[in-house]
Short mmCIF file of C-alpha atoms in Angstrom, two decimals:
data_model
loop_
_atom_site.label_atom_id
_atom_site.label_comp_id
_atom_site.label_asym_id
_atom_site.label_seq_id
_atom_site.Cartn_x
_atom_site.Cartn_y
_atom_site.Cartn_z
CA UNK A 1 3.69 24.26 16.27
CA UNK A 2 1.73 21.26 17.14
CA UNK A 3 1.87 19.70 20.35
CA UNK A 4 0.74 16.04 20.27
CA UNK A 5 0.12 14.38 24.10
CA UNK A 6 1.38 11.20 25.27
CA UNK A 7 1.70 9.59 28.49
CA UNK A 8 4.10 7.81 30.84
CA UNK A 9 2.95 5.31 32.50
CA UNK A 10 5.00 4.06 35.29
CA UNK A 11 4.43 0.80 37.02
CA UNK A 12 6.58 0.42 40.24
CA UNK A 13 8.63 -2.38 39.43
CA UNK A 14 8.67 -1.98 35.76
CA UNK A 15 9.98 0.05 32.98
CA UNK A 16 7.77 3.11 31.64
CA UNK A 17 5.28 2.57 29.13
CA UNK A 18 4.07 5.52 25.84
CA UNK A 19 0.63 5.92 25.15
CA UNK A 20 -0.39 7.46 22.08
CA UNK A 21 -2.95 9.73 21.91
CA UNK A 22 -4.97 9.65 19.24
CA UNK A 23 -3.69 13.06 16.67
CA UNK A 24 -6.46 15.72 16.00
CA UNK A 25 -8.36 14.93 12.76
CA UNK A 26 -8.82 17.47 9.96
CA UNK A 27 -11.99 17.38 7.57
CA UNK A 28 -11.79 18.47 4.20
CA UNK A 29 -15.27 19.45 2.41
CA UNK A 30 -13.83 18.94 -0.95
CA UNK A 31 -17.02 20.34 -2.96
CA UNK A 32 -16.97 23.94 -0.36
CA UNK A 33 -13.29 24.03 -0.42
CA UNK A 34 -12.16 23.68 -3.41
CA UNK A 35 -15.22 22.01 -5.77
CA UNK A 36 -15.10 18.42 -7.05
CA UNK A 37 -12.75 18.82 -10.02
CA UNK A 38 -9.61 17.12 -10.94
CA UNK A 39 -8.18 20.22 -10.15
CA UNK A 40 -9.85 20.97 -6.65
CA UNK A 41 -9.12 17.11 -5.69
CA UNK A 42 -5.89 17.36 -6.39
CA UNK A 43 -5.61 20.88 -4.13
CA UNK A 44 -7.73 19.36 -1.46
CA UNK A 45 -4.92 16.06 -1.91
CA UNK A 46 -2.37 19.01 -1.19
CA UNK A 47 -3.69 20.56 1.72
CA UNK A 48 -4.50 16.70 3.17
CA UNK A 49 -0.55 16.18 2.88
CA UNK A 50 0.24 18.95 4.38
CA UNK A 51 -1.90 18.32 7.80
CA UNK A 52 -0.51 14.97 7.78
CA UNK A 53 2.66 16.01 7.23
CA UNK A 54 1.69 18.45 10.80
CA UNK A 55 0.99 15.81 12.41
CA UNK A 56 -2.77 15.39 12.35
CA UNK A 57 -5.13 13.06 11.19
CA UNK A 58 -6.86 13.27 7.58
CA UNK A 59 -10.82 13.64 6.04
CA UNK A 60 -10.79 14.18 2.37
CA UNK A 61 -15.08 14.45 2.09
CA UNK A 62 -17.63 13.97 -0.79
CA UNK A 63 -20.72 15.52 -0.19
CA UNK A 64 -24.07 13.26 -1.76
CA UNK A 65 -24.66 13.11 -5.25
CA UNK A 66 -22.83 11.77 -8.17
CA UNK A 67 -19.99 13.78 -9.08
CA UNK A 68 -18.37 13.84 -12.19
CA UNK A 69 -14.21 14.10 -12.77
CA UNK A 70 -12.21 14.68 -16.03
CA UNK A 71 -8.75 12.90 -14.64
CA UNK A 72 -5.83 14.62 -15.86
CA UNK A 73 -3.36 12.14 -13.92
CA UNK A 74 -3.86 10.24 -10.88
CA UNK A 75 -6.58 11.35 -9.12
CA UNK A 76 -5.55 10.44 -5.53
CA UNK A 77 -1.66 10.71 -4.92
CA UNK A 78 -0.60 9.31 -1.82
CA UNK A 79 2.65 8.13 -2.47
CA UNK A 80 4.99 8.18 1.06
CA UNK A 81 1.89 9.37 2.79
CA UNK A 82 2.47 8.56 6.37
CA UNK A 83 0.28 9.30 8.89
CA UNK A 84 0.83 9.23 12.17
CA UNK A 85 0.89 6.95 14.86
CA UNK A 86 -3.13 6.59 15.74
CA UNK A 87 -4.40 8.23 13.01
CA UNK A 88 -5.52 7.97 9.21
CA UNK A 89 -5.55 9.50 6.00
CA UNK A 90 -9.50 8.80 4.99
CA UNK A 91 -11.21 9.25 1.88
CA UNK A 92 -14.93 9.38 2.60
CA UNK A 93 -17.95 9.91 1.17
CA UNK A 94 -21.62 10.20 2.80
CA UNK A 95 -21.91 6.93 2.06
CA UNK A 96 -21.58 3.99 -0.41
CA UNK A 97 -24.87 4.19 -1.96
CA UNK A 98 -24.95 8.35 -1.58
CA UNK A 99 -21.87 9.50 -2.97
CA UNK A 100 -20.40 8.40 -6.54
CA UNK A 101 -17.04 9.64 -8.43
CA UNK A 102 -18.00 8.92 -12.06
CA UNK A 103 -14.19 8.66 -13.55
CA UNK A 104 -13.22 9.93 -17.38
CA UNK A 105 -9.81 8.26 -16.21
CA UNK A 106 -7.58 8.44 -19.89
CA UNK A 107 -5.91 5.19 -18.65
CA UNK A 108 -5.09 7.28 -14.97
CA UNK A 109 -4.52 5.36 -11.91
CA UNK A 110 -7.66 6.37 -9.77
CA UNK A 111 -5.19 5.93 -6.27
CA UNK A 112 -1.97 5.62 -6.77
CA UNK A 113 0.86 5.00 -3.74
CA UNK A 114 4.48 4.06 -5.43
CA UNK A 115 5.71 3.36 -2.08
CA UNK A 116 5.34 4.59 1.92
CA UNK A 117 1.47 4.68 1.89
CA UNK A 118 0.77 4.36 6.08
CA UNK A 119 -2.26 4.55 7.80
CA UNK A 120 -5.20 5.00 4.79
CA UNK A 121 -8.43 4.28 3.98
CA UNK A 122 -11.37 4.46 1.36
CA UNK A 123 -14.87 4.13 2.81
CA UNK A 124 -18.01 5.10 2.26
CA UNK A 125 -17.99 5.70 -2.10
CA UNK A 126 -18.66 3.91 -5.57
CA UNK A 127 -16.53 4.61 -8.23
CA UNK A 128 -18.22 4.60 -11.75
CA UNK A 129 -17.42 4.96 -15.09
CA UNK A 130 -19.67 7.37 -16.94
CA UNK A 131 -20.07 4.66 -19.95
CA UNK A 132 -20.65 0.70 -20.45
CA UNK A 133 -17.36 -1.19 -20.15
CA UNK A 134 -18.08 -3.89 -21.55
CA UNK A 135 -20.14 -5.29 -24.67
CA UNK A 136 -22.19 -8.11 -25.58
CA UNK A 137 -24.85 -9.79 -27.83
CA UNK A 138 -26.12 -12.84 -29.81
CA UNK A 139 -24.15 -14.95 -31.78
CA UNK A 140 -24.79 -14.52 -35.86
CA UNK A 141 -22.18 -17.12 -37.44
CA UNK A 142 -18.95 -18.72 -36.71
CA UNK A 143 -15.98 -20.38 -38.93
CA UNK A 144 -12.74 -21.98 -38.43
CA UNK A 145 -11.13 -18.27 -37.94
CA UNK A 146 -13.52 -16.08 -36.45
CA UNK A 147 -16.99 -15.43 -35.07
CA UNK A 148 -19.36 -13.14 -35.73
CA UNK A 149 -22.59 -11.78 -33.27
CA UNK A 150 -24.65 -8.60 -32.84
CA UNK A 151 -24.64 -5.99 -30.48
CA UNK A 152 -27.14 -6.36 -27.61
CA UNK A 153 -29.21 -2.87 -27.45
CA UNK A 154 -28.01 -0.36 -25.03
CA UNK A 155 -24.52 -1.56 -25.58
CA UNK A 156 -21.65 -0.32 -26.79
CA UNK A 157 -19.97 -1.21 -30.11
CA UNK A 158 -16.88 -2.88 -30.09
CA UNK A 159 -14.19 0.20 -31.01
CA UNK A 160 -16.01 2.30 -28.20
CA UNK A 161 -13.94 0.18 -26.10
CA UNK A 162 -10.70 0.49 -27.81
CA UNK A 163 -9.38 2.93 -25.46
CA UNK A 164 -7.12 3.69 -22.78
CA UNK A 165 -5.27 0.61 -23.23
CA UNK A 166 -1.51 1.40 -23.98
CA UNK A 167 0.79 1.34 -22.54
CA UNK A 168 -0.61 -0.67 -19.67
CA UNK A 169 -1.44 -3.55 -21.93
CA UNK A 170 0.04 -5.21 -25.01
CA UNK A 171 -1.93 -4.33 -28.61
CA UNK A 172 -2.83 -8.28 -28.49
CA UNK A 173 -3.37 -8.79 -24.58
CA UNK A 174 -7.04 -8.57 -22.80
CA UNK A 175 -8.93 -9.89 -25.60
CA UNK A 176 -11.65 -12.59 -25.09
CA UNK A 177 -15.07 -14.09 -25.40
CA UNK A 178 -16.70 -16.23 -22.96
CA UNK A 179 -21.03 -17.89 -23.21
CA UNK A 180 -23.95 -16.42 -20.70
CA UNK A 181 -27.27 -17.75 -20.44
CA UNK A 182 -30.06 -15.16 -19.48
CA UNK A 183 -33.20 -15.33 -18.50
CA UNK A 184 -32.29 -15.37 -14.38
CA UNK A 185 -33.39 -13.17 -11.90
CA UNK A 186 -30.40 -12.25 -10.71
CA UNK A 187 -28.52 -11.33 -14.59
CA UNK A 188 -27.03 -13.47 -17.33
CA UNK A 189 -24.95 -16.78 -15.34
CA UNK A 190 -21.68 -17.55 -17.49
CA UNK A 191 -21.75 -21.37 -18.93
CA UNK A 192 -20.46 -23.80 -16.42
CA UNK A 193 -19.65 -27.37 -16.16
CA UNK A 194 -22.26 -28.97 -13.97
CA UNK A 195 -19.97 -29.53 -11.29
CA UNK A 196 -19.94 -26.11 -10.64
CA UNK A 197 -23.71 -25.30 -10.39
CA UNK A 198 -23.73 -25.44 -6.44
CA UNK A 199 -21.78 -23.68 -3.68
CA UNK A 200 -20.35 -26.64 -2.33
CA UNK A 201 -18.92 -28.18 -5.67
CA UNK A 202 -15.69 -27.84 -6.61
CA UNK A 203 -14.79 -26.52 -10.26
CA UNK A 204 -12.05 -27.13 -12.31
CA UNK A 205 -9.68 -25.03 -13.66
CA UNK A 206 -9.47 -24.28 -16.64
CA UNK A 207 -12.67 -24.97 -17.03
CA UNK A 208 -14.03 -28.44 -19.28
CA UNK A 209 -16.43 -26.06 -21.19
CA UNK A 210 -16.87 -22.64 -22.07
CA UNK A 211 -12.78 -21.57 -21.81
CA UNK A 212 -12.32 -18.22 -22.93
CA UNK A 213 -11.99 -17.68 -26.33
CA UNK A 214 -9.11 -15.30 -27.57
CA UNK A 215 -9.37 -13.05 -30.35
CA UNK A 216 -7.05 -10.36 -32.10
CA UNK A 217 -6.34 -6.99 -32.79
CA UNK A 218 -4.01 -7.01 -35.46
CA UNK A 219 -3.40 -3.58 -34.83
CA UNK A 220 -2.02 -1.25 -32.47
CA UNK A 221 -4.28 -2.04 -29.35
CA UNK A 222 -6.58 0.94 -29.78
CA UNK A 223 -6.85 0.57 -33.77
CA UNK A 224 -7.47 -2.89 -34.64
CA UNK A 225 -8.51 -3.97 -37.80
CA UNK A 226 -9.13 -7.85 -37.05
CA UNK A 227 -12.37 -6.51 -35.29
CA UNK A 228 -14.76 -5.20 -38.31
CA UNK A 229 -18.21 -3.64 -38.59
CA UNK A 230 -19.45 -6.03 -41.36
CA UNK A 231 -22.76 -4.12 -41.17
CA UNK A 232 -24.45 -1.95 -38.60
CA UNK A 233 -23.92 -3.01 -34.89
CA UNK A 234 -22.62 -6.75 -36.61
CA UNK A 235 -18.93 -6.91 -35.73
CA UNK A 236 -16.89 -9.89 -36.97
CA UNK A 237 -13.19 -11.15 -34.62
CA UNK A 238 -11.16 -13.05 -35.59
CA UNK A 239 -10.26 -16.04 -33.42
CA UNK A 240 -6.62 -16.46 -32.79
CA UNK A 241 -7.36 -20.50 -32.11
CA UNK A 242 -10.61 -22.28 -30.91
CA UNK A 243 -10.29 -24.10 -27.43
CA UNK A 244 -10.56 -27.60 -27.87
CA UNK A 245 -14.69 -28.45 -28.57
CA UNK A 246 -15.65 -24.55 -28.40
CA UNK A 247 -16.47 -24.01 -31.78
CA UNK A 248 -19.10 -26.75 -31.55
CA UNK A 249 -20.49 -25.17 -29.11
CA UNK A 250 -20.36 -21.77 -30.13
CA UNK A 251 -22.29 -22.87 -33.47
CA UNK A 252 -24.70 -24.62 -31.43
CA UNK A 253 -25.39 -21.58 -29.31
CA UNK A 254 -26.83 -19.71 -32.98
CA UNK A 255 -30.32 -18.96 -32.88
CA UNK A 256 -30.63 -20.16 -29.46
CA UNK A 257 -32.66 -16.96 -27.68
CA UNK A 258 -31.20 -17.62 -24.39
CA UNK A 259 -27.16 -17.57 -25.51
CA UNK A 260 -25.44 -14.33 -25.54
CA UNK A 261 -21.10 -13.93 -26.04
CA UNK A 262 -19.76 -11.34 -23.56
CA UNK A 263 -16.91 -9.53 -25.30
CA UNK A 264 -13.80 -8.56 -22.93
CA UNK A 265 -11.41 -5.78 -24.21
CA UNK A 266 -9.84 -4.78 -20.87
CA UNK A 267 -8.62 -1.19 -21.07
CA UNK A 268 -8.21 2.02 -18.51
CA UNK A 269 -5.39 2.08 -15.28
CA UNK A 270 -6.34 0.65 -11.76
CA UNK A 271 -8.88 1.31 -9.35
CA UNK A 272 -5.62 1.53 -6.77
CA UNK A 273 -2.12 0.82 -7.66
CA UNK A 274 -0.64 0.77 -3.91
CA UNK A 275 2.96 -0.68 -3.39
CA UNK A 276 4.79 -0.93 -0.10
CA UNK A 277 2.27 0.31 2.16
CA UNK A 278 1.02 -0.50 5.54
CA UNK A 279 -2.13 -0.67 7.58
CA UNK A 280 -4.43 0.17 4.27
CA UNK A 281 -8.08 -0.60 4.32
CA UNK A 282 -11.02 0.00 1.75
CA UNK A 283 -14.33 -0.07 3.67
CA UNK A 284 -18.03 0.04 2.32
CA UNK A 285 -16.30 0.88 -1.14
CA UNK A 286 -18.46 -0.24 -4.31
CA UNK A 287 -16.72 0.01 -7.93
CA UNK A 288 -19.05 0.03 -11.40
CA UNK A 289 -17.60 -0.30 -14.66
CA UNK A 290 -13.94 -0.90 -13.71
CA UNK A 291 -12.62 -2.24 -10.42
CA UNK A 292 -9.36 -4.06 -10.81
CA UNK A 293 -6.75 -2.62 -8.26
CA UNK A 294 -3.06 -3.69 -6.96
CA UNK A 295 -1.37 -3.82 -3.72
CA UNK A 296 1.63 -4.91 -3.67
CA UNK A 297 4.28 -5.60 -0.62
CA UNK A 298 1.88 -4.04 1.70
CA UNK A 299 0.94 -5.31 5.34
CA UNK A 300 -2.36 -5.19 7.22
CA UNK A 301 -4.53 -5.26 4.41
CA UNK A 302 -8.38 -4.97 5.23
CA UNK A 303 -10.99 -5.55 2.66
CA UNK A 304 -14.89 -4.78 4.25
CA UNK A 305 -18.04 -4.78 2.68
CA UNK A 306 -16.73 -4.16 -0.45
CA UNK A 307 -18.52 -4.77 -3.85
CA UNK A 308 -18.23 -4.59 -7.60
CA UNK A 309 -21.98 -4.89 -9.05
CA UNK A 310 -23.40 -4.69 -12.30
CA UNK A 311 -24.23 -1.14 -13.79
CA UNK A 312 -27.32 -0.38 -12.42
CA UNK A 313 -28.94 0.82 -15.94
CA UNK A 314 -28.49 -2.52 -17.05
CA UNK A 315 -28.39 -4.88 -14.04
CA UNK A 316 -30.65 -7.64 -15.23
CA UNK A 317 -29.30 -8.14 -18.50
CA UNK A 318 -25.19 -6.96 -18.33
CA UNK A 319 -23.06 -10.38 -18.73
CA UNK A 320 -20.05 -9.01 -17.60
CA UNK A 321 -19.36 -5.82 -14.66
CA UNK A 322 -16.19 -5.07 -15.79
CA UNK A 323 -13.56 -5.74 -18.59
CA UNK A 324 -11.03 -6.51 -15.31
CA UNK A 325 -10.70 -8.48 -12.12
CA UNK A 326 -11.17 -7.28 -8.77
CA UNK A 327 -8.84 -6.43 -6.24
CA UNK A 328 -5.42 -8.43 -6.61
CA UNK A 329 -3.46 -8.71 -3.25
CA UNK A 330 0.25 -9.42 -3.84
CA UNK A 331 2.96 -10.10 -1.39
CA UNK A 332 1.18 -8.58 1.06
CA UNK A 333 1.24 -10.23 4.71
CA UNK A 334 -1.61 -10.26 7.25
CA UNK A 335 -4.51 -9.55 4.33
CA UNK A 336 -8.11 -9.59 5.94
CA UNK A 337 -11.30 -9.75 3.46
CA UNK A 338 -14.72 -9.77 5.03
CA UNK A 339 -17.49 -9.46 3.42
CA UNK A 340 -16.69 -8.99 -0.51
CA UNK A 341 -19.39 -9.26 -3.20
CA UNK A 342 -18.67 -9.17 -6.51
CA UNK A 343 -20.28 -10.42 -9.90
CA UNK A 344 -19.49 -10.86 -13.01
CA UNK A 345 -16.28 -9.55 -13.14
CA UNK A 346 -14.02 -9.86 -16.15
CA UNK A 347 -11.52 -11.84 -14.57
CA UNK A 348 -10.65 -13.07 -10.87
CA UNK A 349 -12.84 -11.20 -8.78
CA UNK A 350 -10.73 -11.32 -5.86
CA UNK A 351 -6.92 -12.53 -6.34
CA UNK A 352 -4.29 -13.20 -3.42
CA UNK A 353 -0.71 -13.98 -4.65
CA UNK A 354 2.68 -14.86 -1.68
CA UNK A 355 0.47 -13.96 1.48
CA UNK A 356 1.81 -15.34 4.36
CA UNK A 357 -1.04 -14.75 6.42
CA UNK A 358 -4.77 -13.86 5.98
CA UNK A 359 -8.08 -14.56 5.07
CA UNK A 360 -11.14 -14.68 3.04
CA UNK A 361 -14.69 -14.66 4.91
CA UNK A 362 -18.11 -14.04 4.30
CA UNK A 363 -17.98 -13.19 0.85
CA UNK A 364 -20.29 -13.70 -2.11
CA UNK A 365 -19.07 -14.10 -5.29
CA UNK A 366 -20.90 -15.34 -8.80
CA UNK A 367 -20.16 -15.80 -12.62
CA UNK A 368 -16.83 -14.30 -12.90
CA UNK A 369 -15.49 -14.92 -16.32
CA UNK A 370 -12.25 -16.54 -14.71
CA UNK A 371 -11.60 -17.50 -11.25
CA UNK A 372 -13.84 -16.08 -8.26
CA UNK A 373 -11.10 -16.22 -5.63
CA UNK A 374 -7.60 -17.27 -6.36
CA UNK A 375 -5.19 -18.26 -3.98
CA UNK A 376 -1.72 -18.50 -5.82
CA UNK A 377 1.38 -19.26 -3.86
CA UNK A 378 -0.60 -18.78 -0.45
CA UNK A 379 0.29 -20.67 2.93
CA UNK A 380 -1.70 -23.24 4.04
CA UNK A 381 -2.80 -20.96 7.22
CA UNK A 382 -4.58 -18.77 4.28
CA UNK A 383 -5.68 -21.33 2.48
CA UNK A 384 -7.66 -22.83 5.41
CA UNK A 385 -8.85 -19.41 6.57
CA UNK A 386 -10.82 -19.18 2.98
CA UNK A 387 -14.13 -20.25 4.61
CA UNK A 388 -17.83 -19.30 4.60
CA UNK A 389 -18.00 -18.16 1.29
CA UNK A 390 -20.62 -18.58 -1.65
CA UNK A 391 -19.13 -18.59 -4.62
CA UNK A 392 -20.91 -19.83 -7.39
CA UNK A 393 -20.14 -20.75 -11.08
CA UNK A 394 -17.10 -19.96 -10.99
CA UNK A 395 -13.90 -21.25 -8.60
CA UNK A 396 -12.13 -20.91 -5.83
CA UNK A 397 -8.44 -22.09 -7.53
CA UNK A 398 -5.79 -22.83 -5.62
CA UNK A 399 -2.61 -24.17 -8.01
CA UNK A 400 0.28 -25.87 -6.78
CA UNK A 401 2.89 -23.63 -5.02
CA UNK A 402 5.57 -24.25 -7.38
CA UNK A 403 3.42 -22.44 -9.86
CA UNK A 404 4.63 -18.84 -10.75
CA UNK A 405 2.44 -16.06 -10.56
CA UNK A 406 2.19 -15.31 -14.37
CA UNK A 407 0.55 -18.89 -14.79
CA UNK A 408 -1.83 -19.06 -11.70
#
């Protein structure tokens, strides 16, 4: 048995008062212990549910290096994971830039909480994907129904990205192309309006130029024959229907060395699918390849020093990070976010939907394929907490209130 210590304080004159004292913490060495598998992880998940469950706190610990994991399911269960009163349940590494988890995930949440997640947090790891999630290359011809470019080198070809993508998405859902101009020091910057060149401009949404451009699969999602090989590394797709004024500029864009088309297909589960949790916080957490997450009816939500970067193989000439947006806060009340940095995602890079209270600081965002931050259904309190933050060639959206969350 476990005997936890607490206090009474008693003031003369006034009621007594509990103080918590903070529960002993456990460390698990997941590489000694058990060896970074999905199997040991989900052991070393196990025992960590167990001590919290015995009312102690939680390490789950990754050693340096960059450790590779087959994912047979989810690789981090923590679904009605409570722990207790003063203390955590913390997955840690040595360090952001020390310790990776390069995910085969099958279309696996990496976290996954259904509901009663208390007291967590992620610090101190990137989470990689061991390939290129995304594609991209120069334009070769386009026509009323389709366009047609070649692969960049070092990039995958389109089907290598047909995968993982049912059941979480539709066969036709996902699908788009967006313009990038390279030739910048800091990576390929997606085609703007000029209004949004500068931190302090405002853009509009959706934007005047350069909308994304859908295109089919005609197919079952992860067998599409409306995307064809027409030689080697050429790929034709067919457009479902131009954007008002884009195929003008797509033809211009031919033979122009600077233009490349970044191809989205998104595909795989969620960074973190967490719903109806409390007191949850991801701190000096970076994500490569893939890096769209949920929570969902959650309170005391803390984002810090968080990032979703460009693979570093390719980081001066990769158009797009991810296939995905970045983390999507819904319904969740009293949501903190300090410090995020994210570019080029493959859609919003950071997305708040029905908080009541919260806000968005210090954060430094760039050429997100759809919104940098979006604030849908937010209270004004939120909205004027969203402050001190470069954000550039891309927005920061707020739509009306009345709007519902599946057309923000």
């Amino acid at each position: 048995m476990k005997w936890h210590l607490f206090l009474l304080v008693s003031v003369w004159g006034s009621s007594a008062t509990t103080v918590h004292v903070e529960p002993p913490m456990t460390t698990i060495d997941v590489e000694a212990e058990f060896g970074i598998t999905f199997e040991g992880i989900s052991r070393a998940m196990e025992k960590a549910t167990n001590v919290i469950d015995g009312g102690d706190s939680c390490t789950v610990f990754f050693g340096p290096g960059v450790h590779s994991i087959d994912m047979a399911g989810p690789l981090f269960n923590v679904t009605r994971v409570v722990a207790p009163v003063g203390g955590r349940l913390i997955l840690a590494g040595a360090g952001m830039l020390q310790t990776t988890l390069n995910l085969t995930t099958h279309g696996n949440d990496v976290i996954h909480g259904s509901t009663n997640t208390v007291r967590f947090t992620v610090r101190d790891l990137t989470f990689a994907r061991p390939a290129l999630t995304t594609t991209q290359g120069q334009l070769v011809r386009v026509d009323s129904q389709s366009l047609t470019f070649k692969v960049a080198p070092g990039f995958p070809q389109v089907d290598a990205l047909l995968l993982d993508r049912i059941p979480r998405l539709g066969a036709e859902q996902g699908l788009f192309v967006k313009r990038y101009r390279t030739g910048f020091a800091d990576g390929p910057h997606v085609v703007i309006n000029s209004s949004c060149a500068h931190p302090d401009s405002s853009c509009p949404w959706p934007m005047a130029v350069n909308e994304q451009v859908h295109f089919s699969c005609g197919g079952d999602g992860e067998h599409c024959p409306n995307m064809k090989e027409v030689s080697p590394g050429v790929w034709n797709l067919q457009v479902t229907m131009w954007p008002p004024g884009e195929l003008d500029r797509y033809a211009a864009d031919i033979g122009r060395q600077d233009a490349i088309v970044a191809i989205k297909i998104k595909h795989g589960g969620q960074a973190f699918n967490i719903r109806n949790g409390e007191d949850l916080s991801f701190e000096d957490v970076r994500w490569l390849g893939h890096c769209r997450g949920v929570m969902y009816n959650c309170s005391d939500v803390l984002l810090r020093n968080t990032r979703i970067d460009r693979d570093p193989s390719v980081p001066a000439t990769q158009a797009m990070a991810t296939p995905g947006g970045g983390p999507q806060i819904y319904l969740c009340n009293n949501a903190t976010v300090v410090n995020h940095t994210a570019t080029g995602t493959g859609d919003d890079s950071l997305a708040l939907f029905h908080v009541a209270a919260g806000s968005v600081t210090g954060s430094h965002i760039r050429d997100s394929f759809a919104r940098g931050i979006l604030l849908c259904n937010v209270s004004d309190a939120v909205a004027a907490n969203v402050r001190g933050n470069e954000v550039l060639r891309c927005p920061i959206w707020r739509p009306p209130n009345s709007a519902h969350v599946d057309t923000c």
